PDB file of C-alpha atoms and ligand atoms in Angstrom:
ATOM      1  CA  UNK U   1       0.000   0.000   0.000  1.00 98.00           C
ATOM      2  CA  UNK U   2       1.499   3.721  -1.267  1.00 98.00           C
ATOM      3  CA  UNK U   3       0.111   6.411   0.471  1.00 98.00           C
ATOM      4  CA  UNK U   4      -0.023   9.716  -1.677  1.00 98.00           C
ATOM      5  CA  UNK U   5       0.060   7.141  -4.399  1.00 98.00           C
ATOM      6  CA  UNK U   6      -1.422   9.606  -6.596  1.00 98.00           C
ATOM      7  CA  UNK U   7       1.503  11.937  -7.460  1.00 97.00           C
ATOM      8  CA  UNK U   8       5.285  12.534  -7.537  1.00 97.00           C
ATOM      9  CA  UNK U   9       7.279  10.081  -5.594  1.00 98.00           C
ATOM     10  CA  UNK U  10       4.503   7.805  -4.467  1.00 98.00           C
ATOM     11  CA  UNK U  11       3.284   6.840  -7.874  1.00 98.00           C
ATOM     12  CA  UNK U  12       6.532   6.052  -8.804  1.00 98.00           C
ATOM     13  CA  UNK U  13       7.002   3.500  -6.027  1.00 98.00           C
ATOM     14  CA  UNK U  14       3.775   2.089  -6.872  1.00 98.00           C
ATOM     15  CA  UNK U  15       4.679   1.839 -10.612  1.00 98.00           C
ATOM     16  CA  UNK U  16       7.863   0.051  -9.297  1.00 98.00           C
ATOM     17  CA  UNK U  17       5.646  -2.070  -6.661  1.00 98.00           C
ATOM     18  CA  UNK U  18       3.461  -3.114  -9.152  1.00 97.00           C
ATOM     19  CA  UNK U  19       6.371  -3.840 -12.007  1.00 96.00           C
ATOM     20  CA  UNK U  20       7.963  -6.028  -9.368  1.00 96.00           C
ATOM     21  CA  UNK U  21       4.985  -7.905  -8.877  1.00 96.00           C
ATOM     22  CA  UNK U  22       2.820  -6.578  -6.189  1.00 97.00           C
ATOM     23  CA  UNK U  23      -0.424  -5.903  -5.580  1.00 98.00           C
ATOM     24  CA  UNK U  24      -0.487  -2.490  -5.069  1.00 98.00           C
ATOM     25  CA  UNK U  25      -3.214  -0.592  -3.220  1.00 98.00           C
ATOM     26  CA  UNK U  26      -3.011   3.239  -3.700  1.00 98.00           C
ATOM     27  CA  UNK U  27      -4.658   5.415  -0.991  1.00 98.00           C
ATOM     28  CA  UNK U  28      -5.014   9.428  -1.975  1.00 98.00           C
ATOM     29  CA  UNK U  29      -7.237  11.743  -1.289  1.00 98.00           C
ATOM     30  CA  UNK U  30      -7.422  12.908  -4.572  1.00 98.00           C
ATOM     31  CA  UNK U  31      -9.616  10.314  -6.092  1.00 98.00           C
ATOM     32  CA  UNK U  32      -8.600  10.401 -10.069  1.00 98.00           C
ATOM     33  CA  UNK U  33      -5.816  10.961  -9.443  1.00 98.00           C
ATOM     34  CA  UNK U  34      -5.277   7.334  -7.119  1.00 98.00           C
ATOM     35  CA  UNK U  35      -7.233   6.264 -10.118  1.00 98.00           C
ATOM     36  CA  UNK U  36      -5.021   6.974 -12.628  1.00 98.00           C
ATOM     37  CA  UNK U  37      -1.967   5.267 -10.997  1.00 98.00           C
ATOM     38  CA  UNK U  38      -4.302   2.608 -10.363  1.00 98.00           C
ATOM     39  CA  UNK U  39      -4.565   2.524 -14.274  1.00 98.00           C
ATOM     40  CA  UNK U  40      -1.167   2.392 -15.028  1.00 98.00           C
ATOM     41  CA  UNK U  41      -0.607  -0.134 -12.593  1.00 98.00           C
ATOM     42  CA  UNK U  42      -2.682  -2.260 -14.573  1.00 97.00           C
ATOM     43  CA  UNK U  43      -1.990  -1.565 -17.624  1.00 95.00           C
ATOM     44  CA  UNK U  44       2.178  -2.550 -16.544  1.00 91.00           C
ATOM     45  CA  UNK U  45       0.452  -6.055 -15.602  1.00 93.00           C
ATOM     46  CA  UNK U  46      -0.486  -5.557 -11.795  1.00 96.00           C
ATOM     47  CA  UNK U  47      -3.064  -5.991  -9.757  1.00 97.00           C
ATOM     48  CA  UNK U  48      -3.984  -2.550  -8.443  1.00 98.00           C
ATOM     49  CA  UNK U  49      -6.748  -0.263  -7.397  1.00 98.00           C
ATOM     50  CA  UNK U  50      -7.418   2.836  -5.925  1.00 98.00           C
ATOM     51  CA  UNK U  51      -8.839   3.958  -2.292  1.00 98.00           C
ATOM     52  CA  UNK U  52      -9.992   7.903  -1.520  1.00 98.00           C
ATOM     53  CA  UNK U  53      -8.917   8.387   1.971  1.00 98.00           C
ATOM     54  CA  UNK U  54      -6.927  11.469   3.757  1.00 98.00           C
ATOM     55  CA  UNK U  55      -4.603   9.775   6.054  1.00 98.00           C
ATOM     56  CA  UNK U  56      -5.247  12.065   8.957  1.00 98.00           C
ATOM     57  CA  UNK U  57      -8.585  10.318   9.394  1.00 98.00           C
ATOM     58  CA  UNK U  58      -8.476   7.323  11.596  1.00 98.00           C
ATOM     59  CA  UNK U  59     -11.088   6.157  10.155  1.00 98.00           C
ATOM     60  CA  UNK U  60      -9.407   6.602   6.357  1.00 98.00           C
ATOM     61  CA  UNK U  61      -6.103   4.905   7.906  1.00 98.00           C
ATOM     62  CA  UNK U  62      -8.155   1.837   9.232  1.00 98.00           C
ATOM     63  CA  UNK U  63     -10.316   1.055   5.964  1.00 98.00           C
ATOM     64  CA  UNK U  64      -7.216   1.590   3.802  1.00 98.00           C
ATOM     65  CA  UNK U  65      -6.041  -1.263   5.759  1.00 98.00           C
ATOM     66  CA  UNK U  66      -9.335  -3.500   6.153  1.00 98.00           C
ATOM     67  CA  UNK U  67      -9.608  -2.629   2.140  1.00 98.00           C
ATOM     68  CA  UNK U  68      -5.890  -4.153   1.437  1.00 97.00           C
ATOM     69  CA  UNK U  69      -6.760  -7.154   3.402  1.00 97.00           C
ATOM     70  CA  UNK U  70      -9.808  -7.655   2.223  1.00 97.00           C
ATOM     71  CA  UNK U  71      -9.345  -7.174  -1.550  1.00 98.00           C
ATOM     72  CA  UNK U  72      -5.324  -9.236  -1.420  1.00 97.00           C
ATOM     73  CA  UNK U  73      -6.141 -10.996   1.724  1.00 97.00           C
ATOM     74  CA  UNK U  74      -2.317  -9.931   3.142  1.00 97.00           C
ATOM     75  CA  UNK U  75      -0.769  -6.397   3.442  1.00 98.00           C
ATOM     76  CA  UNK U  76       3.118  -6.622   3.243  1.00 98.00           C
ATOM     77  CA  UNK U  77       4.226  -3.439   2.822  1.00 98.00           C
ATOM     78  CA  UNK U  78       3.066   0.322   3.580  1.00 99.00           C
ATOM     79  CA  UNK U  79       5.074   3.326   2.321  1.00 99.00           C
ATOM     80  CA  UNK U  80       4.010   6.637   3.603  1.00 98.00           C
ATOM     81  CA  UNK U  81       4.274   9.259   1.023  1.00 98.00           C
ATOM     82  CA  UNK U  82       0.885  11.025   1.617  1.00 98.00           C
ATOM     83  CA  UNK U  83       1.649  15.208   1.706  1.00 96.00           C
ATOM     84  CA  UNK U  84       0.623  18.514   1.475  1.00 91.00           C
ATOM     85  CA  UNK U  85       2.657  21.901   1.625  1.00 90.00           C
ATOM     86  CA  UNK U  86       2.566  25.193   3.215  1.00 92.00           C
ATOM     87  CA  UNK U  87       5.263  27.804   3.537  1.00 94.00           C
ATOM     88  CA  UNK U  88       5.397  30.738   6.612  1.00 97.00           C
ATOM     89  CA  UNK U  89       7.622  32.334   8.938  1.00 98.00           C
ATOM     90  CA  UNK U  90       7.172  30.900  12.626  1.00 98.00           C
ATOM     91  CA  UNK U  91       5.789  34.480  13.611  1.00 98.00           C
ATOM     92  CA  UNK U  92       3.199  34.396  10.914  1.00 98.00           C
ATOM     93  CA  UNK U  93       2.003  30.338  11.127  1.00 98.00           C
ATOM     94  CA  UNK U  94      -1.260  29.862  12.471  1.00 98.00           C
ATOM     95  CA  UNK U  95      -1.716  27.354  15.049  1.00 98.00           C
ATOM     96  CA  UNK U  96      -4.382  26.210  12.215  1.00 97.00           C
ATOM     97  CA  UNK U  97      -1.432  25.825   9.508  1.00 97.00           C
ATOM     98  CA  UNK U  98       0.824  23.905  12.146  1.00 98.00           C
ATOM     99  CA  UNK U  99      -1.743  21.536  13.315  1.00 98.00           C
ATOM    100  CA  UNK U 100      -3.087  20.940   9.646  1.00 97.00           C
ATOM    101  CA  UNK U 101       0.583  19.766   8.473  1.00 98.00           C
ATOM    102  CA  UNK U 102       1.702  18.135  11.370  1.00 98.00           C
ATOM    103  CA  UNK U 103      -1.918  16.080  10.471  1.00 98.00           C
ATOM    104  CA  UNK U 104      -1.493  14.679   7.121  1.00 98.00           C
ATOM    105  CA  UNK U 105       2.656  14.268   7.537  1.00 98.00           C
ATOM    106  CA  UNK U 106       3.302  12.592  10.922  1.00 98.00           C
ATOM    107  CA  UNK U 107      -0.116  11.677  12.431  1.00 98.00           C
ATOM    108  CA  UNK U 108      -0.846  10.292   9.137  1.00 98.00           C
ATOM    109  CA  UNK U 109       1.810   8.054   9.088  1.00 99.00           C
ATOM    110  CA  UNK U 110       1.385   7.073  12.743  1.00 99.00           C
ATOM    111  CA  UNK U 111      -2.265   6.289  11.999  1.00 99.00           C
ATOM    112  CA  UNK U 112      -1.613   4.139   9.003  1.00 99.00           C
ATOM    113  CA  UNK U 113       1.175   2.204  10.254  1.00 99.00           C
ATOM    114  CA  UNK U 114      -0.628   1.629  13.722  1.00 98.00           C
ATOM    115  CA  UNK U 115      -3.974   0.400  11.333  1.00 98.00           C
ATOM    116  CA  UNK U 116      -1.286  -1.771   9.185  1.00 98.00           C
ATOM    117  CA  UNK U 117       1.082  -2.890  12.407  1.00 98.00           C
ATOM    118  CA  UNK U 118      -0.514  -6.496  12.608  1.00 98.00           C
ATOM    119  CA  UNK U 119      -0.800  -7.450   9.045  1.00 98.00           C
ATOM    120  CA  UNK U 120       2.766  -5.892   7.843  1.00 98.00           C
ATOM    121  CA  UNK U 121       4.032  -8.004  11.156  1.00 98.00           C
ATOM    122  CA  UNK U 122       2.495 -11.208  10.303  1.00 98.00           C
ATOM    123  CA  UNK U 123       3.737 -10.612   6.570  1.00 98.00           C
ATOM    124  CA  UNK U 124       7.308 -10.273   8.009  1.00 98.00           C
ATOM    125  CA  UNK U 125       6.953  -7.051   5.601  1.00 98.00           C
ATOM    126  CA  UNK U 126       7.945  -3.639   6.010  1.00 98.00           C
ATOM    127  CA  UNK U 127       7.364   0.428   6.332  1.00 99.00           C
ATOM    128  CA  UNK U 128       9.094   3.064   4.527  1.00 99.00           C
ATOM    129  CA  UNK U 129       8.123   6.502   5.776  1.00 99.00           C
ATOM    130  CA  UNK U 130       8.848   9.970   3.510  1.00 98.00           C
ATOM    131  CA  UNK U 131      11.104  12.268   5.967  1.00 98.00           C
ATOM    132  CA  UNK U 132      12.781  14.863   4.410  1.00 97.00           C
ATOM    133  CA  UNK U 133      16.462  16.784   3.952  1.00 96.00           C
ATOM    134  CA  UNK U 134      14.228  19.673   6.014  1.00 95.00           C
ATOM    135  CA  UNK U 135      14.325  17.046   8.742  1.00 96.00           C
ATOM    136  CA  UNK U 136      18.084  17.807   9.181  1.00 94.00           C
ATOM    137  CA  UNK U 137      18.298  21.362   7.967  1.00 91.00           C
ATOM    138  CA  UNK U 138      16.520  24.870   8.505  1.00 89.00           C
ATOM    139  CA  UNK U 139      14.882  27.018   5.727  1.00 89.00           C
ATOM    140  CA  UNK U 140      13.012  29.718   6.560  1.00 95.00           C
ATOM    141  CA  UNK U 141       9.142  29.189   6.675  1.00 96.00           C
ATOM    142  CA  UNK U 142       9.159  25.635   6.837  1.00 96.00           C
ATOM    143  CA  UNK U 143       9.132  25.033  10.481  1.00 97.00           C
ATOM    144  CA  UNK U 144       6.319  22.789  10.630  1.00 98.00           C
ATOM    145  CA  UNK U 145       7.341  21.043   7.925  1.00 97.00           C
ATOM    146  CA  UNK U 146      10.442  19.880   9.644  1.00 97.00           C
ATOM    147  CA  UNK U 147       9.083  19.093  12.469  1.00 98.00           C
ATOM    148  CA  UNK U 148       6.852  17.019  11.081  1.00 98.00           C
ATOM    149  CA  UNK U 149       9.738  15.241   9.213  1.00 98.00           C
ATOM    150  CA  UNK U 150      11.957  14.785  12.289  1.00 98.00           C
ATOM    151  CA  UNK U 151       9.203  13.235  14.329  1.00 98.00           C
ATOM    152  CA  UNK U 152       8.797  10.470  11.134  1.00 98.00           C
ATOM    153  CA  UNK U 153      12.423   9.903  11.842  1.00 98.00           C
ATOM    154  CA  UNK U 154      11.872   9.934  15.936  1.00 98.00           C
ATOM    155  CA  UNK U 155       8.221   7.953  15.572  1.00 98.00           C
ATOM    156  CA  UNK U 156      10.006   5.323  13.240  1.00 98.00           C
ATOM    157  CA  UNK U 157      12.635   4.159  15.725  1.00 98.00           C
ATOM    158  CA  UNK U 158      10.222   2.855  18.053  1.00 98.00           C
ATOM    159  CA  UNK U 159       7.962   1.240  15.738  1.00 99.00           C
ATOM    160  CA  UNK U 160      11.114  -0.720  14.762  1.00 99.00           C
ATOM    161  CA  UNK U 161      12.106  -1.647  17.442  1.00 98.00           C
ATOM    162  CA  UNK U 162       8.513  -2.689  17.924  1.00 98.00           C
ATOM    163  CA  UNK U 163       7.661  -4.537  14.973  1.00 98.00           C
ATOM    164  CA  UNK U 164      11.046  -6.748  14.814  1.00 98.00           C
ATOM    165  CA  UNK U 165      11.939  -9.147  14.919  1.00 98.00           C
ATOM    166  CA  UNK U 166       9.011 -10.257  12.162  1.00 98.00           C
ATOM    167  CA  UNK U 167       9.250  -6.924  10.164  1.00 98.00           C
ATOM    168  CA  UNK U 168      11.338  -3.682   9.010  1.00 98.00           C
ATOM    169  CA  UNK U 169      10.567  -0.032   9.452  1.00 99.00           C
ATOM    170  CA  UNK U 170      12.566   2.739   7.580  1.00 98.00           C
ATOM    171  CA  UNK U 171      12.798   6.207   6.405  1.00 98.00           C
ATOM    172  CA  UNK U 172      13.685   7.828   3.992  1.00 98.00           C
ATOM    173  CA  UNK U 173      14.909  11.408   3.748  1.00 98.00           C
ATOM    174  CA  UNK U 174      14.545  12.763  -0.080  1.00 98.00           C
ATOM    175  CA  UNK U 175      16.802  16.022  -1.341  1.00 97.00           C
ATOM    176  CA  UNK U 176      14.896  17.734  -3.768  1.00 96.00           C
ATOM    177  CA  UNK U 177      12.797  15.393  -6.404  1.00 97.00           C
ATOM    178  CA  UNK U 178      11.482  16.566  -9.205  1.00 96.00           C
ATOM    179  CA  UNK U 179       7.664  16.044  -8.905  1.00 94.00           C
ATOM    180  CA  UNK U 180       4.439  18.237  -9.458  1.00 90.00           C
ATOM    181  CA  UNK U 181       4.359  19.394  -5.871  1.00 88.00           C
ATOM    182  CA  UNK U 182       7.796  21.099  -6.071  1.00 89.00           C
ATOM    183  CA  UNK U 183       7.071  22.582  -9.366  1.00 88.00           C
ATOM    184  CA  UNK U 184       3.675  24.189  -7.880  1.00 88.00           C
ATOM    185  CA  UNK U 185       2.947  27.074  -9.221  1.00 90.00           C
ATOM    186  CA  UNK U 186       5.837  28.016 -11.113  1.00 93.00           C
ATOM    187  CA  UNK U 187       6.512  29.123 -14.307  1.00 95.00           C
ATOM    188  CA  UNK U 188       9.106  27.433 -16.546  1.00 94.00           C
ATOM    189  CA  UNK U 189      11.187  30.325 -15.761  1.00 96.00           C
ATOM    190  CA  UNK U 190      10.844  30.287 -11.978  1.00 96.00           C
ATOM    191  CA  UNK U 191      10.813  26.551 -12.303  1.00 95.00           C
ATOM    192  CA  UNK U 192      14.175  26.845 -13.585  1.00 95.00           C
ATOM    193  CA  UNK U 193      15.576  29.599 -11.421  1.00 96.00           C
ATOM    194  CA  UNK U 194      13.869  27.405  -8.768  1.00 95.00           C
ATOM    195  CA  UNK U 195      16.081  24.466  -9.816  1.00 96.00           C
ATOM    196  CA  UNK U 196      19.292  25.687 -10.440  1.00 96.00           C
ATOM    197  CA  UNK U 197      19.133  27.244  -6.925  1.00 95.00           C
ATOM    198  CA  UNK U 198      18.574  24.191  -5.103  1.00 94.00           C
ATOM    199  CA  UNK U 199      21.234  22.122  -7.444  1.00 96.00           C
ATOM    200  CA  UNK U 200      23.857  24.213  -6.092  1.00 95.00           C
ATOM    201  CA  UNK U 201      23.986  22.230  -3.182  1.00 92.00           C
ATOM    202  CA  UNK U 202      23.509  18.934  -4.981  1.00 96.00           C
ATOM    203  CA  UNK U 203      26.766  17.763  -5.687  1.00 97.00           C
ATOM    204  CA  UNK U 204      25.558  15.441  -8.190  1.00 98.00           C
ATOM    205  CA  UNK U 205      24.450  18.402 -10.167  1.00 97.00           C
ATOM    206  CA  UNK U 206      20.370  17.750 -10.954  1.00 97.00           C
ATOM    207  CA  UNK U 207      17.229  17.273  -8.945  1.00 97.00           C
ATOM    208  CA  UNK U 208      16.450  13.484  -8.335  1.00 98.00           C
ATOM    209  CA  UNK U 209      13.708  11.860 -10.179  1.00 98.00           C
ATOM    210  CA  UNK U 210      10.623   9.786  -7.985  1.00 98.00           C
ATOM    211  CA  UNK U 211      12.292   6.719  -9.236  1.00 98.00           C
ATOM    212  CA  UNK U 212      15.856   7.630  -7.536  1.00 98.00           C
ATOM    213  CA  UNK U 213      13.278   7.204  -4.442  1.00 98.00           C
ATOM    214  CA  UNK U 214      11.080   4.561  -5.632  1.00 98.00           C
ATOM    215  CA  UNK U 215      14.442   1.817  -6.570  1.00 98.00           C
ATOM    216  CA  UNK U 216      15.712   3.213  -2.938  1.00 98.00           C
ATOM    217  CA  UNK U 217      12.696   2.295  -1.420  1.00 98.00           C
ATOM    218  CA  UNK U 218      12.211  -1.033  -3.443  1.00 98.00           C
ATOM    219  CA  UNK U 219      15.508  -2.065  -1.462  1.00 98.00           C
ATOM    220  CA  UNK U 220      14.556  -1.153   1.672  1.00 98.00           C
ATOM    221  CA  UNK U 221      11.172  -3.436   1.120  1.00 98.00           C
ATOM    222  CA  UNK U 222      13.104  -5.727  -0.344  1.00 97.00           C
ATOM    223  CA  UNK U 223      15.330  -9.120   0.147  1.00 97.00           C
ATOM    224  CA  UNK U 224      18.539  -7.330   0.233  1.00 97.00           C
ATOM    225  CA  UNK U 225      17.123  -5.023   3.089  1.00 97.00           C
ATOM    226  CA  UNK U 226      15.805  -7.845   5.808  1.00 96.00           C
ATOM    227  CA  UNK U 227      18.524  -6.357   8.533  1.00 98.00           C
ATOM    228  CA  UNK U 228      17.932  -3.168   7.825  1.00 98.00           C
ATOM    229  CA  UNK U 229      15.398  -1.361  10.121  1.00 98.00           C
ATOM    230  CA  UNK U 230      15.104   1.666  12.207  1.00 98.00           C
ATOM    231  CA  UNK U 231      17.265   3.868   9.900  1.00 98.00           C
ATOM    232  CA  UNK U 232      17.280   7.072   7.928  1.00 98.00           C
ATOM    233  CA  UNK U 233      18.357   6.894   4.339  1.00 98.00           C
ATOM    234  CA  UNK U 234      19.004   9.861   2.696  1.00 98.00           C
ATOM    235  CA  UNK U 235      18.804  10.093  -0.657  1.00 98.00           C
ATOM    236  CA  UNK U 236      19.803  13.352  -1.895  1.00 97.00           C
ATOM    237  CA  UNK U 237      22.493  13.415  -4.612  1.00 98.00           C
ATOM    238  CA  UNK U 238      25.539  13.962  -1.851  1.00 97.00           C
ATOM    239  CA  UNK U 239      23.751  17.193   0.021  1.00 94.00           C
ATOM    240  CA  UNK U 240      25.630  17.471   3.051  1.00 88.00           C
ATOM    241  CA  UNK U 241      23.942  18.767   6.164  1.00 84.00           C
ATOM    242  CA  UNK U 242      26.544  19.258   9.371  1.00 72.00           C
TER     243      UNK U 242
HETATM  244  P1  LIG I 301       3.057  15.283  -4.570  1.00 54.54           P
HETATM  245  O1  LIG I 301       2.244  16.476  -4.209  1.00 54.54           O
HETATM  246  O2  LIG I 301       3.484  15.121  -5.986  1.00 54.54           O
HETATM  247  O3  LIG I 301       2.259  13.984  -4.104  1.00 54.54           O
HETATM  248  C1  LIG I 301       1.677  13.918  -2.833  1.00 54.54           C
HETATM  249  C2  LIG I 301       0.381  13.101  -2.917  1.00 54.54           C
HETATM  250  O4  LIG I 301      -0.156  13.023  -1.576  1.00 54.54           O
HETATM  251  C3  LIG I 301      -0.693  13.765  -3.791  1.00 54.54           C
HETATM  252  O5  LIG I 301      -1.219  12.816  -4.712  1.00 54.54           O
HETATM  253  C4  LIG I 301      -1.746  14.213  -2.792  1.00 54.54           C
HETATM  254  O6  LIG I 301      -3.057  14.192  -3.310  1.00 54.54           O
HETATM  255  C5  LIG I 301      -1.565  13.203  -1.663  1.00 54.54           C
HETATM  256  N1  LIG I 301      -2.072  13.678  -0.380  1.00 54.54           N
HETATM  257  C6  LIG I 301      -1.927  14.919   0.164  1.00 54.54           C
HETATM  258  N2  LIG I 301      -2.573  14.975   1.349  1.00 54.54           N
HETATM  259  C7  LIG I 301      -3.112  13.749   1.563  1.00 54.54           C
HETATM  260  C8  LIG I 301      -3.884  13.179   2.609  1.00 54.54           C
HETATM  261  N3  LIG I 301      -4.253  13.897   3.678  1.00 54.54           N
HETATM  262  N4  LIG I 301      -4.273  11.889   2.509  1.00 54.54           N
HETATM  263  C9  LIG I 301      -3.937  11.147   1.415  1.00 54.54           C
HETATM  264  N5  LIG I 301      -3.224  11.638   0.384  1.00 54.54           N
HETATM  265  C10 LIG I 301      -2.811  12.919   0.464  1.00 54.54           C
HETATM  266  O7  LIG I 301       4.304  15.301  -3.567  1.00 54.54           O
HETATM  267  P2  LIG I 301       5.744  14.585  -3.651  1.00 54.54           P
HETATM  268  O8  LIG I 301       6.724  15.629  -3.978  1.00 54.54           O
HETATM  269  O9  LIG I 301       5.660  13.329  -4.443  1.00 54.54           O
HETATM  270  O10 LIG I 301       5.968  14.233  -2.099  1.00 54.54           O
HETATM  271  C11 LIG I 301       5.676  12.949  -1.563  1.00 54.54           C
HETATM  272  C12 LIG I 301       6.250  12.838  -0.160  1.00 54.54           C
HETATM  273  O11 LIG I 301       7.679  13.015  -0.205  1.00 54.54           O
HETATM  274  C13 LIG I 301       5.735  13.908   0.804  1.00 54.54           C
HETATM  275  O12 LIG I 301       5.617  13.362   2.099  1.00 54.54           O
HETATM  276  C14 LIG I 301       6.827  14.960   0.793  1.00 54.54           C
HETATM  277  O13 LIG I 301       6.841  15.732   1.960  1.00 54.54           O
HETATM  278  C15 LIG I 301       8.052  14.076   0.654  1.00 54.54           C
HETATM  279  N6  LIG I 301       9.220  14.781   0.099  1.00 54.54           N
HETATM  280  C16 LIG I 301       9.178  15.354  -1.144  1.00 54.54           C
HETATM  281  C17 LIG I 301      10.314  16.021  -1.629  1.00 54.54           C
HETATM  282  C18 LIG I 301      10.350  16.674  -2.983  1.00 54.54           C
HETATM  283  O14 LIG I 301      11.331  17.401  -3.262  1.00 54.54           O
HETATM  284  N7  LIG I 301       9.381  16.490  -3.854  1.00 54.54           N
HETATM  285  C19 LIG I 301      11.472  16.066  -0.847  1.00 54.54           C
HETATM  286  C20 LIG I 301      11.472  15.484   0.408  1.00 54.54           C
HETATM  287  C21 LIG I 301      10.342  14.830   0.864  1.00 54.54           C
END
């Protein structure tokens, strides 16, 4: 199951899911757009389909879940890419802004992985959870964001350490990918001002594409990551944050 399955990183580890064989259950709140993943899921050979739910709804998280089970009788593996966005100084964030954020980023991913806990664990699965490089360095306006990010990191340690032995739980902290959420709003121009900004401190030189995430996450899932778990993976073209 892909949260945020509709878009950017997330559809691409669902299009890699599903091209490695697995089912792949895509939960967005956006329905077509779920849908359309969904689609190409299928039409690359998979079994796939599409669930509307906002992951800051307990109730959303759980029938995600129950929906998985139901439909592929087994849930293996949950990645948490499910996001919004929202930029402003800490003097100018409403408690409204903060509380909507920290919602969808890290009590979304707490709810889902707490509705998906016993069926990943009986799978001897695993979780990979989107953090962030703004988990590990400031910008201005983005302090929610980060905090939101670090707690992934903080919240992921102890579901580890609570799902092993049977099962693995990661994260993974993306430099800057090239999806539609970070070219929001831009012009081409400002898109590429944008870019060649933030590549500056990308030693190797370009944004990373969804599927730089999506074969990183595939490993973590995967056979070659069994005795991996509890960790931070960052996956950001050599940024270095001291
Ligand atoms: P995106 O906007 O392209 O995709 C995010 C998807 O999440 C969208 O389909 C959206 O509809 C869905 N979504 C938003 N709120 C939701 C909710 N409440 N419930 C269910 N679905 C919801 O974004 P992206 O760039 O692919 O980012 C994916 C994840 O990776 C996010 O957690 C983001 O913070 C993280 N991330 C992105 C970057 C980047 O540079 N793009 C860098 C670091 C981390």
């Amino acid at each position: 199951m892909v949260t945020g399955g509709g878009s950017g990183i997330g559809r691409a580890i669902a299009l890699e899911l599903a091209a490695a064989g697995a089912a792949v259950v895509i939960g967005d709140i956006v329905a077509a757009a779920g849908e359309e993943t969904a689609r190409e899921a299928t039409a690359r050979g998979a079994n796939a389909i599409a669930v509307t739910a906002d992951v800051a709804r307990e109730e959303d998280a759980a029938r995600l879940v129950s929906t998985a089970r139901q439909v592929f009788g087994r849930l293996d593996f949950l990645v948490n890419c499910a996001g919004n966005v929202s930029l402003a100084p800490v003097l100018e964030l409403s408690e409204a802004d903060w509380r909507a954020l920290i919602a969808v980023h890290l009590t979304g991913t707490f709810l889902c992985c707490r509705a998906a806990f016993d069926a990943v664990s009986e799978a001897g699965g695993g979780v990979v959870s989107m953090s962030s490089s703004y988990a590990f360095k400031g910008r201005p306006g983005g302090a929610h964001y980060s905090a939101a990010k670090a707690g992934i990191f903080g919240f992921t340690r102890v579901l580890a350490s609570e799902l092993a032995p049977r099962a693995t739980a990661n994260v993974i902290a993306p430099g800057p990918i090239d999806t539609p959420r970070w070219r929001h709003g831009l012009s081409d121009a400002e898109y590429a001002a944008k870019r060649d900004k933030r590549v500056k401190d990308v030693p190797m030189g370009r944004l990373g594409a969804p599927e730089d995430i999506a074969e990183a996450t595939l490993f973590l899932l995967g056979p070659h990551g069994r005795w991996i778990t509890g960790q931070v993976l960052h996956v950001n073209g050599g940024e270095f944050y001291a």
